[in-house]
Coordinates of C-alpha atoms and ligand atoms in Angstrom, one line a residue:
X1 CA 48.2 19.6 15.1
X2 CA 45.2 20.3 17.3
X3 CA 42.9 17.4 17.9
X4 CA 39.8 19.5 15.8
X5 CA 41.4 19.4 12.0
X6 CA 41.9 15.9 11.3
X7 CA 39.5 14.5 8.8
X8 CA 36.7 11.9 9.6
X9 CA 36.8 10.7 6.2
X10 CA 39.1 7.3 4.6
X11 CA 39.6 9.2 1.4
X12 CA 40.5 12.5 3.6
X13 CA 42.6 10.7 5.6
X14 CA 44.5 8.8 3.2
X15 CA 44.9 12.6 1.6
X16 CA 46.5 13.7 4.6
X17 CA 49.0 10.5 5.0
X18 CA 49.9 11.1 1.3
X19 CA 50.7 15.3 2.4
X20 CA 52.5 14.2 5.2
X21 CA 50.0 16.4 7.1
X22 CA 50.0 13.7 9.6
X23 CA 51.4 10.2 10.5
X24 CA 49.2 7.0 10.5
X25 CA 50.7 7.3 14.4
X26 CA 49.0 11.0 15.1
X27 CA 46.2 9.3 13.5
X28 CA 45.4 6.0 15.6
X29 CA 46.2 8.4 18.8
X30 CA 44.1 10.8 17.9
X31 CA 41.0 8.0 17.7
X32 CA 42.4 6.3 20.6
X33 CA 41.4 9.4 22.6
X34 CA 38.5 10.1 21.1
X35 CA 37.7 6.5 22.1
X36 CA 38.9 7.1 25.7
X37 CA 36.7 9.8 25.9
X38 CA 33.7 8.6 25.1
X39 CA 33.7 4.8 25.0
X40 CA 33.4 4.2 28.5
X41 CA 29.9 5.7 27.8
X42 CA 28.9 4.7 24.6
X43 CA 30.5 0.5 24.7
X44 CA 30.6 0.3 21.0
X45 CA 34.0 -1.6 21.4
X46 CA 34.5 -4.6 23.2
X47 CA 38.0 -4.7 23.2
X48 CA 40.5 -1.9 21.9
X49 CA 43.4 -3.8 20.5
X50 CA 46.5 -2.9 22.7
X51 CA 48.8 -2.4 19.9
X52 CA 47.2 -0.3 17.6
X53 CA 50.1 2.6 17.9
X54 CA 52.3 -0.3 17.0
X55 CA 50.6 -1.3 14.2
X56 CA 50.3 2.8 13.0
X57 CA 54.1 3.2 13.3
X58 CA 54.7 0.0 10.7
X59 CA 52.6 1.4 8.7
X60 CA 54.0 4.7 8.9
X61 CA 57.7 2.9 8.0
X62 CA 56.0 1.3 5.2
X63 CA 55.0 4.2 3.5
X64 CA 58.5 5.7 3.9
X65 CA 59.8 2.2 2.2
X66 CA 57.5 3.2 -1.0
X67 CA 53.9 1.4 -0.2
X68 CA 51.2 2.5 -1.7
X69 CA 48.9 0.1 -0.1
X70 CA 45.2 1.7 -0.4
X71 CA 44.0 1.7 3.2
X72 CA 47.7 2.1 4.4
X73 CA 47.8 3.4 7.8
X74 CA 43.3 3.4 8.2
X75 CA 42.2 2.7 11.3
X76 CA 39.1 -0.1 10.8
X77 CA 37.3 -1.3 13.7
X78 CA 35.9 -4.6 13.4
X79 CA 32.3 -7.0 14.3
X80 CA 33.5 -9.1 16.8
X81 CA 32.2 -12.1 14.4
X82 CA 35.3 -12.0 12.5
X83 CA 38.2 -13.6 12.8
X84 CA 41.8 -11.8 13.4
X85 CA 44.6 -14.7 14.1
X86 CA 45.9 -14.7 17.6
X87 CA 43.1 -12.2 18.6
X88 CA 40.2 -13.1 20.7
X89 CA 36.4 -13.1 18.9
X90 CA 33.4 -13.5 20.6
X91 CA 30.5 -13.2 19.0
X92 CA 29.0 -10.8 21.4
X93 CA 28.5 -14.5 23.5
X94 CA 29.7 -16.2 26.3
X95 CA 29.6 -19.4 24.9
X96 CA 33.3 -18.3 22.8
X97 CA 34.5 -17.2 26.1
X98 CA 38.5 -17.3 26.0
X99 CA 38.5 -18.1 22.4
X100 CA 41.6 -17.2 20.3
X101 CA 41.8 -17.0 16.4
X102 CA 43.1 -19.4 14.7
X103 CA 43.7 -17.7 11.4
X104 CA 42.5 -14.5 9.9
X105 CA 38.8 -13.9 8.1
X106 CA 39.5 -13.6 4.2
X107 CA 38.0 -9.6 4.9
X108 CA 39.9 -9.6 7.2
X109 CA 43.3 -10.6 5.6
X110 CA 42.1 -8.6 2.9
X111 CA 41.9 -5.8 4.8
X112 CA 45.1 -6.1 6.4
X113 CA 47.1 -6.3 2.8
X114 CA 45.3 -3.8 2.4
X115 CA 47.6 -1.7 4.9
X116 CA 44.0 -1.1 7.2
X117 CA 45.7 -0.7 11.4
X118 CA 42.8 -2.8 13.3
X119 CA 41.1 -0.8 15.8
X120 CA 39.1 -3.4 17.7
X121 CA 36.3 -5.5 18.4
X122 CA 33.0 -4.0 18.4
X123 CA 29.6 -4.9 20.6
X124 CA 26.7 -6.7 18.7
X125 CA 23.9 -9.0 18.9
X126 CA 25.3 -12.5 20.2
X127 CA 25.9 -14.6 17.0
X128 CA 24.3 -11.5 15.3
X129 CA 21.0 -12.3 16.6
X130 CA 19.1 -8.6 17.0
X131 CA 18.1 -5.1 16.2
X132 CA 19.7 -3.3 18.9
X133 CA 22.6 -4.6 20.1
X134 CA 20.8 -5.3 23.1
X135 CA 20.9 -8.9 23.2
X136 CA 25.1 -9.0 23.8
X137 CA 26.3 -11.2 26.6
X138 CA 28.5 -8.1 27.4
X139 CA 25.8 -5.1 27.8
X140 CA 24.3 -2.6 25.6
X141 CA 26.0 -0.3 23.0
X142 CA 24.8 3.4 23.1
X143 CA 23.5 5.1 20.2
X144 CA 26.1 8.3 19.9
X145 CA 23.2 10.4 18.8
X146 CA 21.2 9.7 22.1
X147 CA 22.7 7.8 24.5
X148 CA 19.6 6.4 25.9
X149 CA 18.6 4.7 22.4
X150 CA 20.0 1.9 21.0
X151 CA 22.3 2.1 17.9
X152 CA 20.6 -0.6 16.0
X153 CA 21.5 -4.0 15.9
X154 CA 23.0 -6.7 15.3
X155 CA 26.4 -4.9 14.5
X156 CA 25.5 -1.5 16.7
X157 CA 29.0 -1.8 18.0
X158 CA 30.3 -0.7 14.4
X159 CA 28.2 1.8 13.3
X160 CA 28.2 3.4 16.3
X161 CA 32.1 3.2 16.3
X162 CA 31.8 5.1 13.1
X163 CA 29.1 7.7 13.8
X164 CA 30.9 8.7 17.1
X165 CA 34.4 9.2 15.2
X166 CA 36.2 6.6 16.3
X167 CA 36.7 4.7 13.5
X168 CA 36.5 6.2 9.5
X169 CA 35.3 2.9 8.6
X170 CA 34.3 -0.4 10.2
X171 CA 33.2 -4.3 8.9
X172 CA 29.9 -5.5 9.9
X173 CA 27.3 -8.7 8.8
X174 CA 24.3 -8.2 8.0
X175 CA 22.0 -11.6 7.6
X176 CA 18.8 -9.6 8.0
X177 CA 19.8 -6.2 7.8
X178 CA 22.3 -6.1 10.5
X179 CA 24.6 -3.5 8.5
X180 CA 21.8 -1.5 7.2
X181 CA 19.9 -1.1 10.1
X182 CA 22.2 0.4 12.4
X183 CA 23.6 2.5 9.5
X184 CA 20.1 3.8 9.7
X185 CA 20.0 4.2 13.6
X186 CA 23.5 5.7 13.4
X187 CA 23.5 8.2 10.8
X188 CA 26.2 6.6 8.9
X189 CA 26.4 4.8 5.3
X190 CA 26.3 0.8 5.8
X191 CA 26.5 -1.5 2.7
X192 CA 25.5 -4.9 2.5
X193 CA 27.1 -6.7 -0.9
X194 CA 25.4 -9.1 -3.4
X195 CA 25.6 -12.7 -1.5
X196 CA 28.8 -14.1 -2.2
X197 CA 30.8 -11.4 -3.3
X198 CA 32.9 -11.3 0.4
X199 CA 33.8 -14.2 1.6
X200 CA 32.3 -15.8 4.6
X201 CA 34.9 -17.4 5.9
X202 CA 36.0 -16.4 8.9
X203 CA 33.2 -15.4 9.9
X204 CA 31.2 -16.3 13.0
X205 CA 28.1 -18.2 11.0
X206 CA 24.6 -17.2 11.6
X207 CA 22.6 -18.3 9.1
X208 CA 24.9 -19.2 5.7
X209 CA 22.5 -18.8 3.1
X210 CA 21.9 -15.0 4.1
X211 CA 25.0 -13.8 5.9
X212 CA 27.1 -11.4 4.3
X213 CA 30.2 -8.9 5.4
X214 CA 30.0 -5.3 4.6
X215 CA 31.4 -1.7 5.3
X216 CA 30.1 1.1 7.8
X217 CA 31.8 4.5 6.3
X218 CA 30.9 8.0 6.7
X219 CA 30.3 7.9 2.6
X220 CA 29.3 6.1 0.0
X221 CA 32.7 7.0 -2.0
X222 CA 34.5 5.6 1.3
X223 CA 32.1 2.1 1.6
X224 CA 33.2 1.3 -2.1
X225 CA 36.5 2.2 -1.1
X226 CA 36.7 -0.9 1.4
X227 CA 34.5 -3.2 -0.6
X228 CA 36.4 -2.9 -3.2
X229 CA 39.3 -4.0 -1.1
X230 CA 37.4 -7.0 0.8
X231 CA 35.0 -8.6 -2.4
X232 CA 36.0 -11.1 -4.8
X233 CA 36.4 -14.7 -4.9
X234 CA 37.9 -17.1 -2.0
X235 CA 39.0 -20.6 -2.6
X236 CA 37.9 -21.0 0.9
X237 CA 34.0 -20.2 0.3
X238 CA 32.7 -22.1 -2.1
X239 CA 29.4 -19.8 -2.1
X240 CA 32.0 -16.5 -2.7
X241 CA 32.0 -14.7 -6.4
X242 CA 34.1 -12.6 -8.2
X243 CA 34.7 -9.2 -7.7
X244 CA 31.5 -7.5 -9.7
X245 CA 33.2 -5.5 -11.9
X246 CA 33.0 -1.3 -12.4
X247 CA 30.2 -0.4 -14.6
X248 CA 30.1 2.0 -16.9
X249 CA 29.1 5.5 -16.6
X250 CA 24.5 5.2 -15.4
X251 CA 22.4 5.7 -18.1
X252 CA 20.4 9.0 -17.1
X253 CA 17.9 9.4 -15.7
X254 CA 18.1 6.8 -13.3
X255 CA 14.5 5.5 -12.6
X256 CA 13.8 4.6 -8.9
X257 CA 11.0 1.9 -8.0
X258 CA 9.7 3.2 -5.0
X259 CA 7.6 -0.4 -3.3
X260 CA 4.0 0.9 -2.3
X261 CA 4.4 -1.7 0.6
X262 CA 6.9 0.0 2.0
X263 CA 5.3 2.9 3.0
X264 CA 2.2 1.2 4.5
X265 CA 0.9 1.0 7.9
X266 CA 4.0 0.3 10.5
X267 CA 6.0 3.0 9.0
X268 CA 6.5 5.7 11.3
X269 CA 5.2 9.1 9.6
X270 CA 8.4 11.7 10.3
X271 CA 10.7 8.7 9.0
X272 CA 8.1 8.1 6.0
X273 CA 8.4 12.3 5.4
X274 CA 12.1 11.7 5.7
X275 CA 12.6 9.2 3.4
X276 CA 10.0 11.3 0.8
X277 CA 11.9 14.2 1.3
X278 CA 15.3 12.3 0.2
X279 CA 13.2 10.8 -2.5
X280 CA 12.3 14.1 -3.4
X281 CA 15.1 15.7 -3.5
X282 CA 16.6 12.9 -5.5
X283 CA 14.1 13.8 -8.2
X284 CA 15.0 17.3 -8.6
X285 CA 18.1 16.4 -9.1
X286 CA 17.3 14.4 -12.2
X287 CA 16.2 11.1 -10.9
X288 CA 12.6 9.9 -12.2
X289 CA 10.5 8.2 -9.5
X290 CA 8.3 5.6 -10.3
X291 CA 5.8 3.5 -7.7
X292 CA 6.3 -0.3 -8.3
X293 CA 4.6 -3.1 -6.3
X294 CA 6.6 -6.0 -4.3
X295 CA 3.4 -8.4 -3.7
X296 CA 5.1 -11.0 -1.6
X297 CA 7.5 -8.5 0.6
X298 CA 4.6 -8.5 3.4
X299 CA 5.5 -12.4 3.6
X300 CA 9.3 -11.5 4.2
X301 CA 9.9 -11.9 8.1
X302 CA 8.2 -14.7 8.1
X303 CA 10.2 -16.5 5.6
X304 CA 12.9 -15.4 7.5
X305 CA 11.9 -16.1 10.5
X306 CA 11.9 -19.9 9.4
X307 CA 14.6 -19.7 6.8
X308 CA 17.2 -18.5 9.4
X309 CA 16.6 -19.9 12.6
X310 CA 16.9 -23.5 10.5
X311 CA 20.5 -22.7 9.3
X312 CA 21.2 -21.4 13.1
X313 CA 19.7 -24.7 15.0
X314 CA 22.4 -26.3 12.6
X315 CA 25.5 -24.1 12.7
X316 CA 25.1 -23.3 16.4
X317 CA 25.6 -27.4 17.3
X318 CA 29.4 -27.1 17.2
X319 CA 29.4 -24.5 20.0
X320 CA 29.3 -27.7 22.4
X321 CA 32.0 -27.1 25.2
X322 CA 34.7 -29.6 23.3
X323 CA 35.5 -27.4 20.1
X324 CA 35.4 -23.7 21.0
X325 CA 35.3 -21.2 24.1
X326 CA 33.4 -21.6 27.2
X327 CA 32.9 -25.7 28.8
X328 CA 30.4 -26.0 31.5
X329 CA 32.8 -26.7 34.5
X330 CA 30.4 -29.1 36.8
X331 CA 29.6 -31.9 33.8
X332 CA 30.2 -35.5 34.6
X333 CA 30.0 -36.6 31.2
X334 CA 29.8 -35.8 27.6
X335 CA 26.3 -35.5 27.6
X336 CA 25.9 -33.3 30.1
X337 CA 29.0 -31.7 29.1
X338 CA 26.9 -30.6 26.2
X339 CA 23.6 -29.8 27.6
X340 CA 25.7 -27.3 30.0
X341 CA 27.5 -25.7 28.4
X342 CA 25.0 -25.0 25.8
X343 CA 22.7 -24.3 28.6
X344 CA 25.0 -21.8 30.4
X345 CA 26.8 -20.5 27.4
X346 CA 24.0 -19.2 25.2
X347 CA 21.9 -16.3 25.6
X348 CA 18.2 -16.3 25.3
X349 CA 18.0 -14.9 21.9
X350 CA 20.0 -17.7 20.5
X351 CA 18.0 -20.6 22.3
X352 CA 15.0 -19.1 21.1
X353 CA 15.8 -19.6 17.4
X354 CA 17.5 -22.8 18.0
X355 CA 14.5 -24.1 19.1
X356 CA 12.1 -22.5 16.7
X357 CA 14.9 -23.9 14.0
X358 CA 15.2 -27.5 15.4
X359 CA 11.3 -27.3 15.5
X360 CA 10.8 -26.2 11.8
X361 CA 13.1 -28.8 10.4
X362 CA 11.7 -31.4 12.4
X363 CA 9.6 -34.6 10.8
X364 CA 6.3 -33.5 9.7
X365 CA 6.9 -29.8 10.2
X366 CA 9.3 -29.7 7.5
X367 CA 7.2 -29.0 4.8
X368 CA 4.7 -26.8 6.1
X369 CA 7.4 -24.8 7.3
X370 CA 10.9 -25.0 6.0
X371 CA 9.6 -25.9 2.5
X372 CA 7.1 -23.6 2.5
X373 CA 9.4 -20.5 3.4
X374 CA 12.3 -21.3 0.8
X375 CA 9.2 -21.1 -1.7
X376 CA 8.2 -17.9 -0.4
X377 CA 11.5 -16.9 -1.1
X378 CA 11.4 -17.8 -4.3
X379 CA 8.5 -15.2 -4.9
X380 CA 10.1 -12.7 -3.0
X381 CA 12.9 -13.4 -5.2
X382 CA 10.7 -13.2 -8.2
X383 CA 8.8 -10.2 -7.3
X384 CA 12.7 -8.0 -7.6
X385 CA 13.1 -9.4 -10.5
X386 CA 10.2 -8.7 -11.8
X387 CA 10.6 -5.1 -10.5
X388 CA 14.2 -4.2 -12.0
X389 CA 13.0 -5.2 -15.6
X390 CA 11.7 -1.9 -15.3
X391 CA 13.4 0.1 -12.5
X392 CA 17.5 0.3 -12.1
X393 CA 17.7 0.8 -8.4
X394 CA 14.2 0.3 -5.1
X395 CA 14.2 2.6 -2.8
X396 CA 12.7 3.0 0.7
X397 CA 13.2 3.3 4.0
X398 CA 16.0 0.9 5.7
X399 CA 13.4 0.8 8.8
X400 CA 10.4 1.8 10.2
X401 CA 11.2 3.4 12.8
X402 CA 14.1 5.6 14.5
X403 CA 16.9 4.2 17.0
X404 CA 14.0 3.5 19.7
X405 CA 15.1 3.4 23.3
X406 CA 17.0 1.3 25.0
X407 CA 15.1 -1.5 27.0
X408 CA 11.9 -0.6 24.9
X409 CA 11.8 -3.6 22.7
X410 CA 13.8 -6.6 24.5
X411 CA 10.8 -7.7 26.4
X412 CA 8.6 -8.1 23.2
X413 CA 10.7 -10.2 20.4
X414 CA 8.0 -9.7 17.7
X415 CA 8.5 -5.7 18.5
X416 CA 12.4 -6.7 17.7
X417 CA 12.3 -7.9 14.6
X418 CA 9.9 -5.9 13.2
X419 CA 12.6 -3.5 13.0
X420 CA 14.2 -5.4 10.1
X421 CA 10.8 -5.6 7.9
X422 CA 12.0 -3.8 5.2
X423 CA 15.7 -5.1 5.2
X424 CA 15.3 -9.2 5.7
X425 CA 13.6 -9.8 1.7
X426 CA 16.6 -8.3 0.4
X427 CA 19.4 -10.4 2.3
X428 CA 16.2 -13.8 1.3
X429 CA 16.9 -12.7 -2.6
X430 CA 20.6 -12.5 -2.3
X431 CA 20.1 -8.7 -3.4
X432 CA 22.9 -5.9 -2.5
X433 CA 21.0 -2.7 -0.5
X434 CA 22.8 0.2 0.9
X435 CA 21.8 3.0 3.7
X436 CA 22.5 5.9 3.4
X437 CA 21.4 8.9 6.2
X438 CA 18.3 11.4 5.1
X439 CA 17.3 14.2 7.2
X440 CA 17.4 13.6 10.4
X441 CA 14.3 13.7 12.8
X442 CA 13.3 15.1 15.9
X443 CA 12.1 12.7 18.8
X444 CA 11.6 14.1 22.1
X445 CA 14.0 16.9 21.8
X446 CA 16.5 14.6 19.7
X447 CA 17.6 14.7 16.4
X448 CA 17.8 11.3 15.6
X449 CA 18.8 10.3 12.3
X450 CA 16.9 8.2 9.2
X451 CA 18.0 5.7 6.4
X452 CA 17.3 5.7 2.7
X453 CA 17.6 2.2 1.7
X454 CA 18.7 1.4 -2.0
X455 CA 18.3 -2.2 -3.3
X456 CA 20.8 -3.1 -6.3
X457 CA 20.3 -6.0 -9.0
X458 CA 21.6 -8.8 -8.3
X459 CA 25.7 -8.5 -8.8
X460 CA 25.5 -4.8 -9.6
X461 CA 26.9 -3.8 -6.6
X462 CA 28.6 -0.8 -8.6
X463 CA 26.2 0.5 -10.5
X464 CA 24.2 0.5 -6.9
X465 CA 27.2 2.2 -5.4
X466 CA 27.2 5.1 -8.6
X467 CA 23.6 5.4 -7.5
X468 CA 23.7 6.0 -3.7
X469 CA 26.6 8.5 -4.9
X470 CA 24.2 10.3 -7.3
X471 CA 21.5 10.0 -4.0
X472 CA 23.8 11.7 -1.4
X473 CA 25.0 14.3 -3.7
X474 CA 21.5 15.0 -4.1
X475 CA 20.8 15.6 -0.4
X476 CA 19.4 18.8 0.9
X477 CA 22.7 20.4 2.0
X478 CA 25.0 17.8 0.8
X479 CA 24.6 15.6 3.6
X480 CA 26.6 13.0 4.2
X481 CA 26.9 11.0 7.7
X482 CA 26.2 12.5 10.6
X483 CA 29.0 12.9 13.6
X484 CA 27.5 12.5 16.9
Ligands
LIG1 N1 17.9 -8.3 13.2 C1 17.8 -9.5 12.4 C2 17.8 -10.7 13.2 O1 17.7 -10.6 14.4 C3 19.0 -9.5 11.4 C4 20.2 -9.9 12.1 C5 21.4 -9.8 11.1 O2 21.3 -9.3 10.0 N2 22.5 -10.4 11.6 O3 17.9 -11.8 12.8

């Protein structure tokens, strides 16, 4: 068949494996060239796995032996945070340098019984630090939309991979809004689960009060598809939970807090008419809008901003040239062995927050820092609660800006994170949020494309899911993600 009719879609393409319309083998050659094509430009994948046809033919003899297996024969390309046994994973850093798995993420496992063929590993922030991919050890990823702007950040890689066709579905983290916020960039869907609900392990730590695994997909239908496959319980996270169950049918109408502080000064305006727009259009389709108040989210990159970089200065001390990766080659002892390779290995991104980290948790800055944060998030916390005892589902923009060009914000870190203002008090409140794409809009001759985020109640990741279903259907023009 000609390389223009196969689907984009998992649930299309599992439709066409089960019609025999084409092989799991057609499939993973036909992204392979679409990869070829275009990757060299775009970098959303640091390395394409050099048995991927392999690994479509046994799934291909599999479903001839009778499997039914749900992502049977699905290409997924994968955050190179998370762990595949006997494959490299980087990080996006040079610090893991030569680093080989040693067993398989649970996701990732999961994923795998799952029947999923894995792609490769995608470009991202090192150790998931960033908003545009920018700040990899390995170079830039391109946003497929506009080549000279940045997919978002930190797992660009991904949902560039996905917006470009290369992949129907990918695995990112988001800690701060690393799924959402390229989802936004991208123009695809990018769901970020309630904390807990996929395991972390396996995955590259960043900050493990916040981090969380998640799904890029081209729909929302498709991103429950794959969470449904990776959530649940792991004996091997002791923070993981259940598998939230299905809910029943929404009641109707659905009513939609819409956060006033959301739409305040930093938002740009053709975003903010986007996301109104979707809003709108949600409305006329039976949802009822009402304007609620989060008091405290103004205070939410700051918590963060202490909150993280704490668990990082603490997580990031086993990278130290003896346990994983890269080693400093010139040390003459342990000591310097450390300093070294620490030095050399790491980025500037990561040293920055290590520092800021080691700094807050220091003695006498502990508690007007550190302590002072985790009770900000508690009030952050406190002010969705408060929220969806009247509301089912927030909604606002995932970001406050579109994909912005590449080079534009790397020089300013304040400018960088600013990007996640409206993502990071959902990941500090354990929350689940989705992005899915509005309308796109046009920058300097580009169409660039916008997120609607929608925040869930905590452990309702499916009756979020049924929403941001009942949001895309309500779309001008049925849109769904946008192919690049
Ligand atoms: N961009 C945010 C940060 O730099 C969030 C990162 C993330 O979610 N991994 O920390």
């Amino acid at each position: 068949m000609s390389t223009q009719s196969f689907p984009t879609g998992v649930r299309d393409i599992v439709a066409g494996f089960a019609a025999r319309t084409f092989s799991a083998e057609e499939y993973a050659r036909f992204v392979l060239g679409e990869i070829e094509r275009r990757d060299p430009e775009l970098h959303a994948f640091l390395e394409v796995f050099d048995d991927v046809v392999q690994q479509a033919r046994e799934k291909d003899a599999e479903r001839a032996a009778g499997s039914a297996a749900p992502l049977l024969g699905i290409p997924v390309a994968t955050k190179d945070n998370l762990l595949i046994r006997g494959r490299r994973a980087g990080a996006g850093s040079k610090i893991l340098e030569g680093y080989v798995a040693a067993y398989d993420a649970t996701a990732i496992a999961r994923l795998g019984q799952a029947g999923a063929v894995f792609l490769g590993r995608t470009n991202m922030d090192e150790f998931a630090m960033g908003s545009s991919t920018e700040h990899s050890a390995f170079g830039p990823t391109k946003n497929p939309h506009d080549p000279t702007r940045v997919p978002g950040g930190s797992s660009g890689g991904s949902a560039a991979a996905v917006a470009a066709g290369f992949a129907p579905a990918a695995l990112g983290s988001d800690t701060g809004g690393s799924i959402r916020q390229p989802a936004a960039f991208s123009g695809v869907v990018g769901f970020k689960p309630t904390y807990g609900t996929v395991s972390r392990s396996g995955l590259v730590v960043m900050a493990s009060s916040l981090d969380q695994i998640g799904p890029f997909a081209r729909s929302v239908d498709d991103a429950r598809l794959l969470f449904n496959v990776i959530a649940g319980r792991d004996p091997l996270d002791a923070t993981s939970a259940a598998a939230p169950s299905a809910t029943a049918a929404a009641k109707k109408p659905l009513v939609i807090g819409v956060p006033k502080e959301y739409f305040g000064d930093g938002l740009d305006p053709a975003v903010a008419r986007s996301v109104r727009q979707a809003l709108a259009a949600w409305e006329r389709a039976g949802a009822r809008l009402e304007e609620i108040s989060l008091p405290h989210a103004r205070f939410g990159l700051a918590a963060y901003y202490i909150i993280m970089p704490a668990e990082v200065s603490s997580n990031l001390a086993r990278f130290d040239g003896i346990r994983y990766g890269y080693r400093a080659p010139d040390a003459e002892n342990l000591l310097s062995t450390y300093e070294q390779t620490r030095a050399q290995g790491f980025g500037a991104e990561p040293k920055r927050r290590i520092m800021l980290g080691t700094f807050a948790l220091s003695h006498g800055y502990y508690d007007a820092y550190y302590e002072k944060a985790q009770r900000v998030r508690r009030l952050i916390r406190d002010d969705f609660a408060a929220a969806f005892r009247s509301v089912d589902v927030i909604a606002g923009p995932t970001a406050p800006m579109p994909a912005f060009r590449i080079g534009e914000r790397t020089s300013d870190p304040l400018q960088m994170y600013l990007a996640d203002i409206y993502t990071v008090g959902v990941n500090l409140a354990g929350l689940p949020a989705i992005s899915l794409p509005a309308a796109p809009v046009s920058v300097d001759g580009a169409s660039l494309p916008v997120g609607l985020q929608l925040i869930g109640q905590w452990g309702r990741d499916h009756a979020l899911l049924d929403a941001a279903a009942d949001a895309e259907a309500a779309m001008p023009d049925g849109r769904r993600a946008i192919t690049a």
